[in-house]
PDB file of C-alpha atoms in Angstrom:
ATOM      1  CA  ALA I   1     -15.461   8.051  -7.218  1.00 82.00           C
ATOM      2  CA  GLN I   2     -13.901   6.520  -4.147  1.00 88.00           C
ATOM      3  CA  SER I   3     -12.084   8.166  -1.285  1.00 92.00           C
ATOM      4  CA  VAL I   4     -10.914   7.356   2.204  1.00 94.00           C
ATOM      5  CA  ALA I   5     -10.036   9.511   5.175  1.00 96.00           C
ATOM      6  CA  GLN I   6      -7.881   8.789   8.178  1.00 96.00           C
ATOM      7  CA  PRO I   7      -8.584  11.788  10.385  1.00 96.00           C
ATOM      8  CA  GLU I   8      -5.783  11.158  12.872  1.00 96.00           C
ATOM      9  CA  ASP I   9      -2.195  11.753  11.938  1.00 94.00           C
ATOM     10  CA  GLN I  10      -1.019   9.999  15.079  1.00 96.00           C
ATOM     11  CA  VAL I  11      -2.565   7.863  17.787  1.00 98.00           C
ATOM     12  CA  ASN I  12      -0.897   7.355  21.150  1.00 98.00           C
ATOM     13  CA  VAL I  13      -1.903   4.569  23.495  1.00 98.00           C
ATOM     14  CA  ALA I  14      -0.411   2.882  26.523  1.00 98.00           C
ATOM     15  CA  GLU I  15       0.576  -0.762  26.286  1.00 98.00           C
ATOM     16  CA  GLY I  16      -2.244  -3.010  27.425  1.00 97.00           C
ATOM     17  CA  ASN I  17      -4.940  -0.469  26.621  1.00 98.00           C
ATOM     18  CA  PRO I  18      -7.385  -0.862  23.764  1.00 98.00           C
ATOM     19  CA  LEU I  19      -6.571   0.980  20.561  1.00 97.00           C
ATOM     20  CA  THR I  20      -8.667   2.388  17.745  1.00 98.00           C
ATOM     21  CA  VAL I  21      -7.429   3.807  14.456  1.00 98.00           C
ATOM     22  CA  LYS I  22     -10.169   5.586  12.571  1.00 98.00           C
ATOM     23  CA  CYS I  23     -11.114   5.336   8.917  1.00 98.00           C
ATOM     24  CA  THR I  24     -14.065   6.680   6.979  1.00 98.00           C
ATOM     25  CA  TYR I  25     -14.773   6.147   3.317  1.00 96.00           C
ATOM     26  CA  SER I  26     -16.868   7.351   0.425  1.00 94.00           C
ATOM     27  CA  VAL I  27     -17.972   5.225  -2.524  1.00 91.00           C
ATOM     28  CA  SER I  28     -20.834   5.293  -4.975  1.00 89.00           C
ATOM     29  CA  GLY I  29     -21.547   1.581  -4.646  1.00 87.00           C
ATOM     30  CA  ASN I  30     -20.647  -0.981  -2.014  1.00 88.00           C
ATOM     31  CA  PRO I  31     -17.124  -0.933  -0.615  1.00 91.00           C
ATOM     32  CA  TYR I  32     -14.276  -3.348  -0.340  1.00 91.00           C
ATOM     33  CA  LEU I  33     -12.292  -2.126   2.670  1.00 94.00           C
ATOM     34  CA  PHE I  34      -8.744  -2.969   3.718  1.00 94.00           C
ATOM     35  CA  TRP I  35      -6.220  -2.270   6.445  1.00 96.00           C
ATOM     36  CA  TYR I  36      -2.475  -2.474   5.951  1.00 95.00           C
ATOM     37  CA  VAL I  37       0.414  -1.983   8.370  1.00 96.00           C
ATOM     38  CA  GLN I  38       3.851  -0.631   7.537  1.00 95.00           C
ATOM     39  CA  TYR I  39       6.894  -0.967   9.771  1.00 93.00           C
ATOM     40  CA  PRO I  40       9.833   1.421   9.280  1.00 88.00           C
ATOM     41  CA  ASN I  41      11.618   1.038   5.962  1.00 86.00           C
ATOM     42  CA  ARG I  42       9.398  -1.877   4.984  1.00 89.00           C
ATOM     43  CA  GLY I  43       6.591  -2.440   2.518  1.00 91.00           C
ATOM     44  CA  LEU I  44       2.948  -2.645   3.513  1.00 92.00           C
ATOM     45  CA  GLN I  45       1.537  -5.811   5.019  1.00 93.00           C
ATOM     46  CA  PHE I  46      -2.086  -6.797   4.554  1.00 91.00           C
ATOM     47  CA  LEU I  47      -3.959  -6.982   7.879  1.00 94.00           C
ATOM     48  CA  LEU I  48      -7.600  -7.600   7.059  1.00 94.00           C
ATOM     49  CA  LYS I  49     -10.414  -6.862   4.666  1.00 92.00           C
ATOM     50  CA  TYR I  50     -14.166  -6.448   4.552  1.00 94.00           C
ATOM     51  CA  ILE I  51     -15.944  -7.701   1.469  1.00 89.00           C
ATOM     52  CA  THR I  52     -19.368  -8.789   2.653  1.00 86.00           C
ATOM     53  CA  GLY I  53     -20.949 -10.638   5.562  1.00 87.00           C
ATOM     54  CA  ASP I  54     -20.205 -10.011   9.219  1.00 91.00           C
ATOM     55  CA  ASN I  55     -19.505  -6.421  10.053  1.00 94.00           C
ATOM     56  CA  LEU I  56     -16.745  -7.396  12.469  1.00 96.00           C
ATOM     57  CA  VAL I  57     -13.699  -8.623  10.614  1.00 96.00           C
ATOM     58  CA  LYS I  58     -10.807 -10.318  12.361  1.00 96.00           C
ATOM     59  CA  GLY I  59      -7.313 -10.118  10.959  1.00 94.00           C
ATOM     60  CA  SER I  60      -3.655 -10.696  11.699  1.00 91.00           C
ATOM     61  CA  TYR I  61      -1.871  -9.979  14.996  1.00 93.00           C
ATOM     62  CA  GLY I  62      -5.117  -9.743  16.977  1.00 96.00           C
ATOM     63  CA  PHE I  63      -6.472  -6.788  15.026  1.00 97.00           C
ATOM     64  CA  GLU I  64     -10.084  -6.453  14.037  1.00 97.00           C
ATOM     65  CA  ALA I  65     -12.160  -3.856  12.250  1.00 98.00           C
ATOM     66  CA  GLU I  66     -15.829  -3.010  12.313  1.00 96.00           C
ATOM     67  CA  PHE I  67     -17.688  -2.073   9.168  1.00 97.00           C
ATOM     68  CA  ASN I  68     -20.408   0.491   9.843  1.00 96.00           C
ATOM     69  CA  LYS I  69     -22.391   1.273   6.742  1.00 95.00           C
ATOM     70  CA  SER I  70     -24.506   4.039   8.254  1.00 95.00           C
ATOM     71  CA  GLN I  71     -21.430   5.892   9.455  1.00 96.00           C
ATOM     72  CA  THR I  72     -19.335   4.864   6.429  1.00 96.00           C
ATOM     73  CA  SER I  73     -16.566   3.835   8.762  1.00 98.00           C
ATOM     74  CA  PHE I  74     -14.135   0.964   9.089  1.00 98.00           C
ATOM     75  CA  HIS I  75     -12.185   1.597  12.285  1.00 98.00           C
ATOM     76  CA  LEU I  76      -9.300  -0.672  13.196  1.00 98.00           C
ATOM     77  CA  LYS I  77      -9.270  -1.984  16.741  1.00 98.00           C
ATOM     78  CA  LYS I  78      -7.293  -4.142  19.107  1.00 98.00           C
ATOM     79  CA  PRO I  79      -8.336  -4.972  22.679  1.00 97.00           C
ATOM     80  CA  SER I  80      -4.855  -4.758  24.178  1.00 97.00           C
ATOM     81  CA  ALA I  81      -2.049  -2.858  22.473  1.00 98.00           C
ATOM     82  CA  LEU I  82       1.543  -4.040  22.339  1.00 97.00           C
ATOM     83  CA  VAL I  83       4.641  -1.888  21.945  1.00 97.00           C
ATOM     84  CA  SER I  84       5.397  -3.936  18.829  1.00 96.00           C
ATOM     85  CA  ASP I  85       2.149  -2.676  17.279  1.00 97.00           C
ATOM     86  CA  SER I  86       3.787   0.718  16.851  1.00 97.00           C
ATOM     87  CA  ALA I  87       3.781   1.303  13.105  1.00 96.00           C
ATOM     88  CA  LEU I  88       2.072   3.177  10.298  1.00 96.00           C
ATOM     89  CA  TYR I  89      -1.438   2.013   9.424  1.00 97.00           C
ATOM     90  CA  PHE I  90      -3.194   2.551   6.127  1.00 96.00           C
ATOM     91  CA  CYS I  91      -6.875   2.163   5.367  1.00 96.00           C
ATOM     92  CA  ALA I  92      -7.902   1.550   1.751  1.00 94.00           C
ATOM     93  CA  VAL I  93     -11.180   1.338  -0.137  1.00 92.00           C
ATOM     94  CA  ARG I  94     -12.272   0.033  -3.465  1.00 89.00           C
ATOM     95  CA  ASP I  95     -15.705   0.709  -4.910  1.00 86.00           C
ATOM     96  CA  MET I  96     -17.297  -2.592  -5.960  1.00 80.00           C
ATOM     97  CA  GLY I  97     -19.534  -0.738  -8.355  1.00 72.00           C
ATOM     98  CA  GLY I  98     -16.851   1.530  -9.716  1.00 64.00           C
ATOM     99  CA  GLY I  99     -14.800   1.155 -12.821  1.00 62.00           C
ATOM    100  CA  SER I 100     -11.429   1.154 -11.077  1.00 68.00           C
ATOM    101  CA  TYR I 101      -9.925  -1.971  -9.585  1.00 75.00           C
ATOM    102  CA  ILE I 102      -7.254   0.053  -7.864  1.00 84.00           C
ATOM    103  CA  PRO I 103      -7.863   0.731  -4.173  1.00 88.00           C
ATOM    104  CA  THR I 104      -7.494   4.254  -2.804  1.00 90.00           C
ATOM    105  CA  PHE I 105      -5.320   4.619   0.275  1.00 93.00           C
ATOM    106  CA  GLY I 106      -5.692   6.984   3.184  1.00 94.00           C
ATOM    107  CA  ARG I 107      -2.789   9.166   4.215  1.00 93.00           C
ATOM    108  CA  GLY I 108      -1.823   6.816   7.027  1.00 95.00           C
ATOM    109  CA  THR I 109      -1.948   7.003  10.814  1.00 96.00           C
ATOM    110  CA  SER I 110       1.099   6.573  13.006  1.00 96.00           C
ATOM    111  CA  LEU I 111       0.321   4.377  15.988  1.00 97.00           C
ATOM    112  CA  ILE I 112       2.633   4.790  18.958  1.00 97.00           C
ATOM    113  CA  VAL I 113       2.249   2.371  21.834  1.00 98.00           C
ATOM    114  CA  HIS I 114       4.023   3.492  24.983  1.00 97.00           C
ATOM    115  CA  PRO I 115       5.454   0.950  27.420  1.00 95.00           C
TER     116      PRO I 115
ATOM    117  CA  GLY N   1      -0.639 -14.698   1.515  1.00 64.00           C
ATOM    118  CA  ALA N   2       1.037 -14.003  -1.780  1.00 80.00           C
ATOM    119  CA  VAL N   3       4.673 -12.934  -1.695  1.00 88.00           C
ATOM    120  CA  VAL N   4       6.124 -10.026  -3.612  1.00 93.00           C
ATOM    121  CA  SER N   5       9.885  -9.589  -3.709  1.00 94.00           C
ATOM    122  CA  GLN N   6      11.493  -6.247  -4.438  1.00 96.00           C
ATOM    123  CA  HIS N   7      15.175  -5.643  -5.143  1.00 96.00           C
ATOM    124  CA  PRO N   8      17.347  -3.805  -4.264  1.00 96.00           C
ATOM    125  CA  SER N   9      16.173  -2.727  -0.843  1.00 95.00           C
ATOM    126  CA  ARG N  10      18.609   0.161  -0.800  1.00 96.00           C
ATOM    127  CA  VAL N  11      20.514   1.867  -3.578  1.00 96.00           C
ATOM    128  CA  ILE N  12      22.733   4.910  -3.666  1.00 97.00           C
ATOM    129  CA  CYS N  13      23.662   6.413  -6.985  1.00 96.00           C
ATOM    130  CA  LYS N  14      25.230   9.505  -8.447  1.00 96.00           C
ATOM    131  CA  SER N  15      23.176  12.204 -10.057  1.00 97.00           C
ATOM    132  CA  GLY N  16      22.675  11.539 -13.753  1.00 96.00           C
ATOM    133  CA  THR N  17      22.842   7.776 -13.578  1.00 97.00           C
ATOM    134  CA  SER N  18      19.960   5.335 -14.021  1.00 97.00           C
ATOM    135  CA  VAL N  19      18.709   2.876 -11.448  1.00 97.00           C
ATOM    136  CA  LYS N  20      16.580  -0.213 -11.995  1.00 97.00           C
ATOM    137  CA  ILE N  21      14.287  -1.660  -9.339  1.00 97.00           C
ATOM    138  CA  GLU N  22      12.799  -5.123  -9.762  1.00 96.00           C
ATOM    139  CA  CYS N  23       9.486  -6.394  -8.450  1.00 95.00           C
ATOM    140  CA  ARG N  24       8.704 -10.109  -8.585  1.00 94.00           C
ATOM    141  CA  SER N  25       5.646 -12.094  -7.622  1.00 91.00           C
ATOM    142  CA  LEU N  26       7.107 -15.267  -6.164  1.00 91.00           C
ATOM    143  CA  ASP N  27       4.198 -17.662  -5.834  1.00 85.00           C
ATOM    144  CA  PHE N  28       1.552 -16.261  -8.121  1.00 84.00           C
ATOM    145  CA  GLN N  29       1.109 -14.654 -11.493  1.00 85.00           C
ATOM    146  CA  ALA N  30       0.475 -10.948 -11.562  1.00 85.00           C
ATOM    147  CA  THR N  31      -0.916  -9.528 -14.769  1.00 82.00           C
ATOM    148  CA  THR N  32      -1.003  -6.157 -13.058  1.00 88.00           C
ATOM    149  CA  MET N  33       1.512  -4.563 -10.742  1.00 92.00           C
ATOM    150  CA  PHE N  34       1.519  -1.128  -9.222  1.00 94.00           C
ATOM    151  CA  TRP N  35       4.362   1.232  -8.415  1.00 96.00           C
ATOM    152  CA  TYR N  36       4.090   3.664  -5.516  1.00 95.00           C
ATOM    153  CA  ARG N  37       6.318   6.397  -4.217  1.00 95.00           C
ATOM    154  CA  GLN N  38       6.243   7.179  -0.526  1.00 93.00           C
ATOM    155  CA  PHE N  39       7.228  10.618   0.636  1.00 86.00           C
ATOM    156  CA  PRO N  40       8.787  11.461   4.018  1.00 78.00           C
ATOM    157  CA  LYS N  41       5.452  12.460   5.463  1.00 69.00           C
ATOM    158  CA  LYS N  42       4.292   8.905   4.763  1.00 73.00           C
ATOM    159  CA  SER N  43       1.636   9.364   2.095  1.00 82.00           C
ATOM    160  CA  LEU N  44       1.615   6.861  -0.741  1.00 90.00           C
ATOM    161  CA  MET N  45       1.488   8.149  -4.270  1.00 91.00           C
ATOM    162  CA  LEU N  46       0.459   5.784  -7.032  1.00 93.00           C
ATOM    163  CA  MET N  47       2.879   6.371  -9.870  1.00 95.00           C
ATOM    164  CA  ALA N  48       1.764   3.881 -12.473  1.00 95.00           C
ATOM    165  CA  THR N  49      -0.012   0.654 -13.222  1.00 93.00           C
ATOM    166  CA  SER N  50       2.138  -1.931 -14.916  1.00 89.00           C
ATOM    167  CA  ASN N  51       0.375  -4.325 -17.268  1.00 85.00           C
ATOM    168  CA  GLU N  52       2.018  -7.502 -18.506  1.00 84.00           C
ATOM    169  CA  GLY N  53       2.741  -7.315 -22.194  1.00 82.00           C
ATOM    170  CA  SER N  54       1.548  -3.775 -22.690  1.00 85.00           C
ATOM    171  CA  LYS N  55       2.468  -0.212 -21.868  1.00 88.00           C
ATOM    172  CA  ALA N  56       2.194   1.040 -18.345  1.00 92.00           C
ATOM    173  CA  THR N  57      -0.506   3.495 -17.376  1.00 93.00           C
ATOM    174  CA  TYR N  58       0.958   6.517 -15.629  1.00 95.00           C
ATOM    175  CA  GLU N  59      -0.822   8.734 -13.136  1.00 94.00           C
ATOM    176  CA  GLN N  60      -1.152  12.401 -13.859  1.00 94.00           C
ATOM    177  CA  GLY N  61       2.023  14.302 -13.168  1.00 94.00           C
ATOM    178  CA  VAL N  62       4.354  11.300 -13.364  1.00 95.00           C
ATOM    179  CA  GLU N  63       6.937  11.569 -16.134  1.00 94.00           C
ATOM    180  CA  LYS N  64       6.882   8.367 -18.128  1.00 93.00           C
ATOM    181  CA  ASP N  65      10.233   9.103 -19.749  1.00 95.00           C
ATOM    182  CA  LYS N  66      11.735   9.566 -16.318  1.00 96.00           C
ATOM    183  CA  PHE N  67      10.231   6.501 -14.705  1.00 97.00           C
ATOM    184  CA  LEU N  68      10.385   3.677 -17.209  1.00 96.00           C
ATOM    185  CA  ILE N  69       8.248   0.660 -16.404  1.00 94.00           C
ATOM    186  CA  ASN N  70       8.560  -2.712 -18.069  1.00 91.00           C
ATOM    187  CA  HIS N  71       6.351  -5.707 -17.309  1.00 89.00           C
ATOM    188  CA  ALA N  72       7.815  -8.365 -19.564  1.00 82.00           C
ATOM    189  CA  SER N  73       6.488 -11.434 -17.787  1.00 88.00           C
ATOM    190  CA  LEU N  74       3.697 -12.472 -15.454  1.00 87.00           C
ATOM    191  CA  THR N  75       6.045 -12.402 -12.480  1.00 90.00           C
ATOM    192  CA  LEU N  76       8.348  -9.449 -13.086  1.00 92.00           C
ATOM    193  CA  SER N  77       7.937  -5.710 -13.395  1.00 93.00           C
ATOM    194  CA  THR N  78      10.824  -3.252 -13.374  1.00 95.00           C
ATOM    195  CA  LEU N  79      10.991   0.459 -12.634  1.00 97.00           C
ATOM    196  CA  THR N  80      13.958   2.348 -14.044  1.00 97.00           C
ATOM    197  CA  VAL N  81      14.634   5.830 -12.760  1.00 97.00           C
ATOM    198  CA  THR N  82      16.502   7.465 -15.611  1.00 97.00           C
ATOM    199  CA  SER N  83      18.993  10.304 -15.196  1.00 96.00           C
ATOM    200  CA  ALA N  84      18.324  10.365 -11.495  1.00 96.00           C
ATOM    201  CA  HIS N  85      18.465  13.600  -9.547  1.00 96.00           C
ATOM    202  CA  PRO N  86      18.504  14.210  -5.793  1.00 96.00           C
ATOM    203  CA  GLU N  87      14.791  15.060  -5.855  1.00 95.00           C
ATOM    204  CA  ASP N  88      14.126  11.509  -7.036  1.00 96.00           C
ATOM    205  CA  SER N  89      15.401  10.226  -3.714  1.00 96.00           C
ATOM    206  CA  SER N  90      12.501   8.418  -2.119  1.00 95.00           C
ATOM    207  CA  PHE N  91      11.059   5.095  -1.012  1.00 95.00           C
ATOM    208  CA  TYR N  92       9.588   3.187  -3.945  1.00 96.00           C
ATOM    209  CA  ILE N  93       7.180   0.326  -3.323  1.00 96.00           C
ATOM    210  CA  CYS N  94       5.675  -2.123  -5.769  1.00 95.00           C
ATOM    211  CA  SER N  95       2.555  -4.180  -5.290  1.00 93.00           C
ATOM    212  CA  ALA N  96       0.583  -6.801  -7.148  1.00 90.00           C
ATOM    213  CA  ARG N  97      -2.812  -8.434  -7.177  1.00 81.00           C
ATOM    214  CA  ASP N  98      -3.230 -12.173  -6.970  1.00 71.00           C
ATOM    215  CA  ARG N  99      -5.800 -13.187  -9.494  1.00 64.00           C
ATOM    216  CA  ALA N 100      -5.782 -16.906  -8.784  1.00 56.00           C
ATOM    217  CA  GLY N 101      -9.004 -18.666  -9.683  1.00 43.00           C
ATOM    218  CA  GLY N 102     -10.334 -15.626 -11.454  1.00 44.00           C
ATOM    219  CA  THR N 103     -11.433 -13.969  -8.246  1.00 48.00           C
ATOM    220  CA  ASN N 104     -10.149 -10.687  -7.048  1.00 60.00           C
ATOM    221  CA  THR N 105     -11.397  -8.735  -4.104  1.00 64.00           C
ATOM    222  CA  GLY N 106      -8.768  -6.110  -4.567  1.00 64.00           C
ATOM    223  CA  GLU N 107      -6.247  -6.583  -1.797  1.00 75.00           C
ATOM    224  CA  LEU N 108      -2.734  -5.844  -2.849  1.00 84.00           C
ATOM    225  CA  PHE N 109       0.446  -7.566  -1.786  1.00 89.00           C
ATOM    226  CA  PHE N 110       3.441  -5.317  -1.407  1.00 92.00           C
ATOM    227  CA  GLY N 111       7.154  -5.643  -1.871  1.00 94.00           C
ATOM    228  CA  GLU N 112       9.501  -4.557   0.892  1.00 94.00           C
ATOM    229  CA  GLY N 113      10.288  -1.289  -0.803  1.00 94.00           C
ATOM    230  CA  SER N 114      13.447   0.232  -2.249  1.00 96.00           C
ATOM    231  CA  ARG N 115      15.148   3.241  -0.666  1.00 95.00           C
ATOM    232  CA  LEU N 116      16.755   5.312  -3.419  1.00 96.00           C
ATOM    233  CA  THR N 117      19.281   7.969  -2.509  1.00 96.00           C
ATOM    234  CA  VAL N 118      20.664  10.110  -5.295  1.00 97.00           C
ATOM    235  CA  LEU N 119      23.804  12.033  -4.423  1.00 96.00           C
TER     236      LEU N 119
END
């Protein structure tokens, strides 16, 4: 079985400050991990993924995420937030060893960047 | 990345009518597409998996006679909401996997979503 948790319903950060959006996961095997962003009334856009290799993954729009196997986490980060980063962020996981090829999504975290 | 087009982006219909939403993969072939429903409190609910040339696989609790899915080609899947009611009003999003080269690490590419309002 695979599951993912986004413990924060909303994250508030001032423009220019670093941001972190948290994600933890549970899989029976090794994980594929993904982050997506959704702007209002739009579909989801793929940001980045972790498959294997370096634990720090760099993605679109200056975002990065760090895979931490011991903590089963894949937090999304950005060194300096922009107001335009305000959106809904989804973490997703797929168990490489599982029978399903469908990723499981977290409930989403609203990121609000204040000017 | 791969592009998925979804149409219409917004539709308003009267209660009792049927509405069709199209999902197209524009620059890749998608043997599998997925239909999601997004509720006001943002969570995504997987409704069904659409398989080209075969019947869709519906998630538990989703009425297959209510939400008809057809995946007639490698680039097109359609969702038809039959006899729509106000409670069917929602944001519907399709997605697809790009299986080019036989590799697939699982990331999905999403359409822009369709806002359905049933009066």
